[in-house]
Short mmCIF file of C-alpha atoms and ligand atoms in Angstrom, two decimals:
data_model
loop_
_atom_site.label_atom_id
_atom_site.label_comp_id
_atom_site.label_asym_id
_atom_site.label_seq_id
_atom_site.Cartn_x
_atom_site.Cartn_y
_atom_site.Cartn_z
CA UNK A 25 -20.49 -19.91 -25.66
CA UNK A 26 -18.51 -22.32 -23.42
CA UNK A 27 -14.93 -22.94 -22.12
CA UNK A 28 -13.48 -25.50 -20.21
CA UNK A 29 -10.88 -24.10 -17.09
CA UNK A 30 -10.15 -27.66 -15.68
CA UNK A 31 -8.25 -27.90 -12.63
CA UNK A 32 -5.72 -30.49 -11.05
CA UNK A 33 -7.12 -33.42 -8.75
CA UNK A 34 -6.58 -32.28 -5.57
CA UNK A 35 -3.09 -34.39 -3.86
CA UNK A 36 -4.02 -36.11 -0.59
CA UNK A 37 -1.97 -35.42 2.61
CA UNK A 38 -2.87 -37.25 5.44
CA UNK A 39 -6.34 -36.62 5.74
CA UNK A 40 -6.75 -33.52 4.20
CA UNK A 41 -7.04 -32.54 0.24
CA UNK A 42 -4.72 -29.98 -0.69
CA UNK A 43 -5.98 -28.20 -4.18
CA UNK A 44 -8.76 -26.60 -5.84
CA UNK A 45 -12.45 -26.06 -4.61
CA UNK A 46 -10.78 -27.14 -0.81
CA UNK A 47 -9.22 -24.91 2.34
CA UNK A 48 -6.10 -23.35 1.31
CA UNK A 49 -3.67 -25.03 3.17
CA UNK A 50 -2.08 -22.95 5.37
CA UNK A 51 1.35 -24.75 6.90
CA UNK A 52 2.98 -22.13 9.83
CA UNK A 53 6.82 -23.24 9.29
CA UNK A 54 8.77 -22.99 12.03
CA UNK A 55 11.72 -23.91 10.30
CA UNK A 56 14.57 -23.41 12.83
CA UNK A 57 12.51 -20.26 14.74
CA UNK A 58 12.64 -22.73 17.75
CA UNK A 59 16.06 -21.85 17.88
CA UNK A 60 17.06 -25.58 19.42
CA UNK A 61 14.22 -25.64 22.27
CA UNK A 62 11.24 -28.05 21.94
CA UNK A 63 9.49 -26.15 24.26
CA UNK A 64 9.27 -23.02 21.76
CA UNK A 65 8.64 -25.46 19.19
CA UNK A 66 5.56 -26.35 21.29
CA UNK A 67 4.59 -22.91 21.49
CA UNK A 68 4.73 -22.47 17.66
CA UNK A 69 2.64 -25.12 17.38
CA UNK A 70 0.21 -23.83 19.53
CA UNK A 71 0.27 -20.37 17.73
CA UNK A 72 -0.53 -22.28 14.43
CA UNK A 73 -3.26 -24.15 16.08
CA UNK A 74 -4.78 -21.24 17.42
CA UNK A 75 -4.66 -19.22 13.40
CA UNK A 76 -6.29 -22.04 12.17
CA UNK A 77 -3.36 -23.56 10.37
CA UNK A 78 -3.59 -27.35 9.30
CA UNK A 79 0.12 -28.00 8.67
CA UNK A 80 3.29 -27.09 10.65
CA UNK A 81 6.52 -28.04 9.44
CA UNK A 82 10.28 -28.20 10.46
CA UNK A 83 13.36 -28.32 8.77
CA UNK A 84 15.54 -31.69 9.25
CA UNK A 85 19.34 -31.68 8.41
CA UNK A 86 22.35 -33.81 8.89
CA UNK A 87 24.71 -30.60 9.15
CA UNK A 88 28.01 -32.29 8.36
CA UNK A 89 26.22 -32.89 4.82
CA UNK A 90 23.83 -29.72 4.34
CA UNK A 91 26.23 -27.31 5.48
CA UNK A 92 28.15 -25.60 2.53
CA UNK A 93 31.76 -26.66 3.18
CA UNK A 94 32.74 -23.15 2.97
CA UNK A 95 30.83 -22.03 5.33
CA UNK A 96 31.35 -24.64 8.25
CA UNK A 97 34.21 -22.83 9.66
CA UNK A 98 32.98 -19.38 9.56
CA UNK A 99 32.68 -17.72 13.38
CA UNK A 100 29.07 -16.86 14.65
CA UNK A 101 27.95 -14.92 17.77
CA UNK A 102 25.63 -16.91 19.23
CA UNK A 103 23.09 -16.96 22.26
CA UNK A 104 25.47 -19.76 23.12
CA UNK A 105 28.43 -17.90 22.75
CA UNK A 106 31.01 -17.78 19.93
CA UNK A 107 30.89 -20.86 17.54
CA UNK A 108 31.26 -22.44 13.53
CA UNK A 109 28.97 -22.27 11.66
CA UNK A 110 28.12 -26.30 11.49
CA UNK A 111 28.44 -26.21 15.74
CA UNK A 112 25.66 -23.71 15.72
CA UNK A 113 23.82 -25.96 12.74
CA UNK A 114 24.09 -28.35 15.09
CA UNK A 115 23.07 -26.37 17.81
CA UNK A 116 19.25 -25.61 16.41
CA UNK A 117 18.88 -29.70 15.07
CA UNK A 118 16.76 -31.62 16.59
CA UNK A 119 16.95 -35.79 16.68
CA UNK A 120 14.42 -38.47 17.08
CA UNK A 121 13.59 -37.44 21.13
CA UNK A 122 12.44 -33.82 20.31
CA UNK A 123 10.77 -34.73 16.95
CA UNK A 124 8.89 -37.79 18.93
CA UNK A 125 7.65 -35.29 21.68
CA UNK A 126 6.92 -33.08 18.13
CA UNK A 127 5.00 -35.93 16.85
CA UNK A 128 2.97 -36.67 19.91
CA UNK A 129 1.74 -32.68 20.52
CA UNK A 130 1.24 -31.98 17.21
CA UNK A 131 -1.17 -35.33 17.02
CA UNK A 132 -2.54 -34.69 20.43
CA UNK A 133 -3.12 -30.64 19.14
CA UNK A 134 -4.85 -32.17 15.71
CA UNK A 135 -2.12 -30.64 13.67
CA UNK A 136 -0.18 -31.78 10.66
CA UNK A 137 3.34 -31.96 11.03
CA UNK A 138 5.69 -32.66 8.13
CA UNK A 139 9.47 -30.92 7.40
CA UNK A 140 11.88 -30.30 4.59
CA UNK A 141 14.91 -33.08 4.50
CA UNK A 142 17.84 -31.02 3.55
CA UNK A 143 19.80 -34.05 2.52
CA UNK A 144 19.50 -37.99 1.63
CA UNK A 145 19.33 -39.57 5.47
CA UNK A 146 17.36 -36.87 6.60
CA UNK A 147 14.74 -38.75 4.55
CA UNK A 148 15.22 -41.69 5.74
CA UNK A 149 14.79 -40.25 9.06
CA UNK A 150 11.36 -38.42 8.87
CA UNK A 151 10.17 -41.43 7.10
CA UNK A 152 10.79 -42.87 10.39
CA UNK A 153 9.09 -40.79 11.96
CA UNK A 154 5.98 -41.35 9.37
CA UNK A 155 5.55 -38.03 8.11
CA UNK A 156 1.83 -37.67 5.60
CA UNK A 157 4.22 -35.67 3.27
CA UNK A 158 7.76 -33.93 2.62
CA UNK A 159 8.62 -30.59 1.36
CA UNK A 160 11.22 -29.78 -1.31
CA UNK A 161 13.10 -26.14 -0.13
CA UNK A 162 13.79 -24.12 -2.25
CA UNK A 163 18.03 -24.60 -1.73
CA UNK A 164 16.89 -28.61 -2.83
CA UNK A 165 15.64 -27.79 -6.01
CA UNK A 166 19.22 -29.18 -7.76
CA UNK A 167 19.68 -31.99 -5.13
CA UNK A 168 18.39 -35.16 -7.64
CA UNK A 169 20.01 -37.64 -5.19
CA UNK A 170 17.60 -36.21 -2.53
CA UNK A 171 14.60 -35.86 -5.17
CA UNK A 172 15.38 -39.87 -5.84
CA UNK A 173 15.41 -40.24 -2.42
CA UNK A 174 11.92 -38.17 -1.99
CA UNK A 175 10.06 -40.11 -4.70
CA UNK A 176 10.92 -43.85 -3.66
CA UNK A 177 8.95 -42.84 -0.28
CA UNK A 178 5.58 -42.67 -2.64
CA UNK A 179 4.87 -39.89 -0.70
CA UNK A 180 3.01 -36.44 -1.59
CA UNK A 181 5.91 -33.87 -2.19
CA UNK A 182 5.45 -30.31 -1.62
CA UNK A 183 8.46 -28.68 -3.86
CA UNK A 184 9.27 -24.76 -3.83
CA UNK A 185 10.82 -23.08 -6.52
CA UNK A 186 12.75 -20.05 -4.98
CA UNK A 187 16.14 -19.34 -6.23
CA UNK A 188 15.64 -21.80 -9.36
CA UNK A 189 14.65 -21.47 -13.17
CA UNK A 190 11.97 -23.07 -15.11
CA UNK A 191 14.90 -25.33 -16.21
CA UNK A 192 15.48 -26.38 -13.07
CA UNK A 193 12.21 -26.58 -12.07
CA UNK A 194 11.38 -29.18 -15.10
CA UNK A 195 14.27 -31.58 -14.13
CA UNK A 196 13.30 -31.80 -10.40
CA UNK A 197 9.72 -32.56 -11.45
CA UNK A 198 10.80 -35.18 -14.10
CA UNK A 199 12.18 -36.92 -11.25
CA UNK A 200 8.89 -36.34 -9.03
CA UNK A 201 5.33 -37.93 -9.24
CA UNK A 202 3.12 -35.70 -10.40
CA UNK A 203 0.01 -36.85 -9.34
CA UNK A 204 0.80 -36.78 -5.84
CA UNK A 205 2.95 -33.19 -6.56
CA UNK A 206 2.65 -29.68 -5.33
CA UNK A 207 4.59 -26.78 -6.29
CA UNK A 208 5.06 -23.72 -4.57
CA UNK A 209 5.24 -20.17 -6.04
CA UNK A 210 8.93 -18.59 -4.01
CA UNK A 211 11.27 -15.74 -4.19
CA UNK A 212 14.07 -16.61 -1.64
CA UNK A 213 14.69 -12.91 -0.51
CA UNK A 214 14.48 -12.59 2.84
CA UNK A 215 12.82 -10.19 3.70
CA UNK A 216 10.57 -10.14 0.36
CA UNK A 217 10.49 -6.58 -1.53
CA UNK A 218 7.25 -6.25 -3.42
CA UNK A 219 8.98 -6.28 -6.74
CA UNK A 220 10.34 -9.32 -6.37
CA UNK A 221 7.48 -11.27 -5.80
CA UNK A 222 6.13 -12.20 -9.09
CA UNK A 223 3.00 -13.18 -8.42
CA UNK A 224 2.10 -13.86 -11.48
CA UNK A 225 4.37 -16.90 -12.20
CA UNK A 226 1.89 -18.84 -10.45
CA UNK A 227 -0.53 -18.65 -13.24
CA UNK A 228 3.22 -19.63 -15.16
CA UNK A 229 3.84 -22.94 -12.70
CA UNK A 230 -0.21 -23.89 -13.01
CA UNK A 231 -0.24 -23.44 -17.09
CA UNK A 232 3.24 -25.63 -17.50
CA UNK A 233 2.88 -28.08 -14.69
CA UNK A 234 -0.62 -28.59 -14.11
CA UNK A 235 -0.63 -29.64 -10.30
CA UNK A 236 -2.02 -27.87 -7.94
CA UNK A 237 -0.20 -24.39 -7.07
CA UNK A 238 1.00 -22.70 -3.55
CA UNK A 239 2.98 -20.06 -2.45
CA UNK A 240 5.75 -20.06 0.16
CA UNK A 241 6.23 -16.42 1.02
CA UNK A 242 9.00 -14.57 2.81
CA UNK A 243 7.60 -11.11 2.61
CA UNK A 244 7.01 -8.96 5.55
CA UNK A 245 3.04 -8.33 6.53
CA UNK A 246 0.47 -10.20 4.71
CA UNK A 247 -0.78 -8.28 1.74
CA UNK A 248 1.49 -10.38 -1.22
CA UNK A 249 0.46 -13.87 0.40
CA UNK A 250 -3.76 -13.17 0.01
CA UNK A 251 -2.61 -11.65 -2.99
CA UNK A 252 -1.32 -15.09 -4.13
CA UNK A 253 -4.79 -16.97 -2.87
CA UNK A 254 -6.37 -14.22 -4.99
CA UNK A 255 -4.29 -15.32 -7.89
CA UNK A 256 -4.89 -19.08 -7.33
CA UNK A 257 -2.42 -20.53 -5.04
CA UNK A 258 -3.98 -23.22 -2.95
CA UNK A 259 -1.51 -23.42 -0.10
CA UNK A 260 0.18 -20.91 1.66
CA UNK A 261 3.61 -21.26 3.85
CA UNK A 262 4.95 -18.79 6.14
CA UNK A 263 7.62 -18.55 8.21
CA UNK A 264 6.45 -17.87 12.28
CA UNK A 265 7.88 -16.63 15.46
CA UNK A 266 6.97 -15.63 18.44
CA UNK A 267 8.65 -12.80 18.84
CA UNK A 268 10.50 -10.77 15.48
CA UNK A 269 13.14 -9.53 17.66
CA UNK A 270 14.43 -13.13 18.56
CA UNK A 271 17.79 -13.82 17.91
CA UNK A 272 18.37 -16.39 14.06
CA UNK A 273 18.20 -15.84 10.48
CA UNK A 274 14.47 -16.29 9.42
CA UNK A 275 12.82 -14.86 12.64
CA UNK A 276 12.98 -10.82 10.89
CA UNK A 277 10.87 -12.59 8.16
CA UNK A 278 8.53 -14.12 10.00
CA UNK A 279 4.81 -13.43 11.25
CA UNK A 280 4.40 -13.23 14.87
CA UNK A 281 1.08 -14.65 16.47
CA UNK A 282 -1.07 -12.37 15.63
CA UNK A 283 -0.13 -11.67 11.90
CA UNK A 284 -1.03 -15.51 11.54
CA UNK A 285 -4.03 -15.44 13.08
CA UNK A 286 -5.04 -11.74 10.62
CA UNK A 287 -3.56 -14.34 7.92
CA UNK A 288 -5.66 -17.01 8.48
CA UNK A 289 -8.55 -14.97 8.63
CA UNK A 290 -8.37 -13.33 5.76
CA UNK A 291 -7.55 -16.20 3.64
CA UNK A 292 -10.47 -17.88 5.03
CA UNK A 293 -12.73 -14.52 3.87
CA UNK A 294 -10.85 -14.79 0.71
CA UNK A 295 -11.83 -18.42 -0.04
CA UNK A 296 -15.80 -17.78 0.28
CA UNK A 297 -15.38 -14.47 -1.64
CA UNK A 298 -13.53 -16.01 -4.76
CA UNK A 299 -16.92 -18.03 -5.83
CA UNK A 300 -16.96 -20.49 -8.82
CA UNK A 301 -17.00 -17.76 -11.50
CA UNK A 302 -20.57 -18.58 -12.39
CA UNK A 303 -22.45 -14.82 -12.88
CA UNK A 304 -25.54 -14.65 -11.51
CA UNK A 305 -27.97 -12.95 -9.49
CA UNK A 306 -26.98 -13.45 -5.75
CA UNK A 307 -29.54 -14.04 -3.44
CA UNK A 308 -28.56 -10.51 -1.37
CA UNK A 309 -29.53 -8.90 -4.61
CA UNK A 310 -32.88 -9.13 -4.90
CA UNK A 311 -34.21 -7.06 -2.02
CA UNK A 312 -32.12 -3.89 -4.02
CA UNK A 313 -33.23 -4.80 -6.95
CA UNK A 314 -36.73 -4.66 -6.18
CA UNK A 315 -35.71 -1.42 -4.83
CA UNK A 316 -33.44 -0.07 -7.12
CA UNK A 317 -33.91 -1.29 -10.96
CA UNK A 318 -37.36 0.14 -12.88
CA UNK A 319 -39.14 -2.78 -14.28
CA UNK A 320 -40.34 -0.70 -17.25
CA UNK A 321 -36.79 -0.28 -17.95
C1 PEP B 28 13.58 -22.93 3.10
C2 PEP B 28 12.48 -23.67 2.93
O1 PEP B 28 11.46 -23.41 2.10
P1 PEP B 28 11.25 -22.25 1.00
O2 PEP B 28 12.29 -22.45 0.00
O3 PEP B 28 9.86 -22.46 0.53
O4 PEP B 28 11.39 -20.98 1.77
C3 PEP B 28 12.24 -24.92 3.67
O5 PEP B 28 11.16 -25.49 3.48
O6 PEP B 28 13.11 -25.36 4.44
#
């Protein structure tokens, strides 16, 4: 009896292998939890470091594009007192000075660094700045000039799949290079509830695309993201802070120190205990069986 269960070629990034039989790839995304300060963007990497992450990743916009138009006048209370919404976008962006000092901790702190462009030139800038890969979010998943954009780098893309249908999901790839292509497993409800999580449409993404399979997760606690290592996914993104209670959008959402490092650890238990499938008779077994099984029997 025999049956074949091949898996995609892993996709290079940087210096690393990101699918099957390798580390799950765990990227800490700080996103805009630095909340305009490089110096809590140096913590955050630190905290990542210290998990055990291999990634870190940022998000890069050019507000007066990114920003909805009908949103970009709506009042915010800020830390920085009342403002629109595109002054405060501008507010948490950072430009080529904080994302060179980015560049040169994160490559002194032997961490990957990489973000998602939210529009066209914000490609054109983290190209300068020579990222090993980009990631799609979620909100991009429609933007083809983007995608276009994306692919001509030759780069490995990294494209999640919250808030879109398999429809959706088929036209971005078309436009993508799927050998060099990973998709990640997303529900964009912040905070996650259980029941919308839908694990299971990772084993959808890894039977229709066939690239390797990750999961960006938004949930609160860690339980549906080892879950999703369980099921297959071989990277894992999460939102981190350093403190939940700081003011912003995605910091309720996102795992504070010590839930990355539990995270990191588990996966990392999770990864030895998944095996290769193979049943046999482990090597811890044989002092109970001697014990335990009648050889007459
Ligand atoms: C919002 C993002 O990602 P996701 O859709 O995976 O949450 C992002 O990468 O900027």
């Amino acid at each position: 009896m025999s049956a074949t269960n091949a898996q995609p070629a892993p996709v290079t990034i940087g210096d690393l292998q990101v699918g099957a039989d390798q580390p799950v790839y765990v990227i800490g995304e700080i996103g805009i939890n630095h909340n305009g300060d490089v110096e809590i963007a140096k913590k955050l990497i630190d905290v990542a470091v210290e998990a055990g992450c291999q990634a870190v990743k940022f998000q890069k916009r050019t507000p007066e594009i990114s920003t909805p138009k009908d949103q970009r006048d709506k009042i915010r209370q800020t830390p920085w007192g009342e403002m629109t919404y595109l002054e405060y976008k501008y507010k948490v962006e950072f430009e080529e000075p904080e994302y060179t000092e980015i560049d040169a901790y994160a490559k002194e702190k032997g961490v990957q660094w990489f973000a998602s462009p939210w529009d066209a030139p914000s490609v054109e800038f983290l190209e300068k700045m020579d990222v090993p890969t980009h990631k799609v979010a979620s909100a991009s998943v429609t933007d083809h000039e983007m995608l276009r954009a994306l692919a001509a780098t030759g780069k490995p893309i990294i494209l999640s799949t919250g808030m879109s249908t398999l429809e959706q999901i088929d036209a971005a790839v078309e436009i993508l290079d799927t050998s060099k292509l990973v998709i990640l497993h997303s529900t964009s409800t912040y905070p996650l509830p259980p029941e919308e999580a839908n694990l299971r449409t990772i084993t959808t993404l890894q039977e229709r695309y066939g690239v390797p399979i990750g999961y960006s997760g938004h949930e609160t606690g860690l339980q549906i993201s080892i879950a999703a290592v369980a099921l297959g996914a071989v990277a894992v993104e999460r939102h981190i802070t350093l403190d939940r209670a700081m003011w912003g959008s995605d910091h309720a959402s996102s795992l504070e120190p010590k839930g990355l490092e539990n995270l990191v650890r588990d996966i990392r238990i999770l990864e030895k205990a998944l095996g290769d499938g193979q049943k046999r008779v482990m090597p811890g077994e044989f002092s109970p069986m001697s014990r335990l099984r009648r050889v007459d029997a």
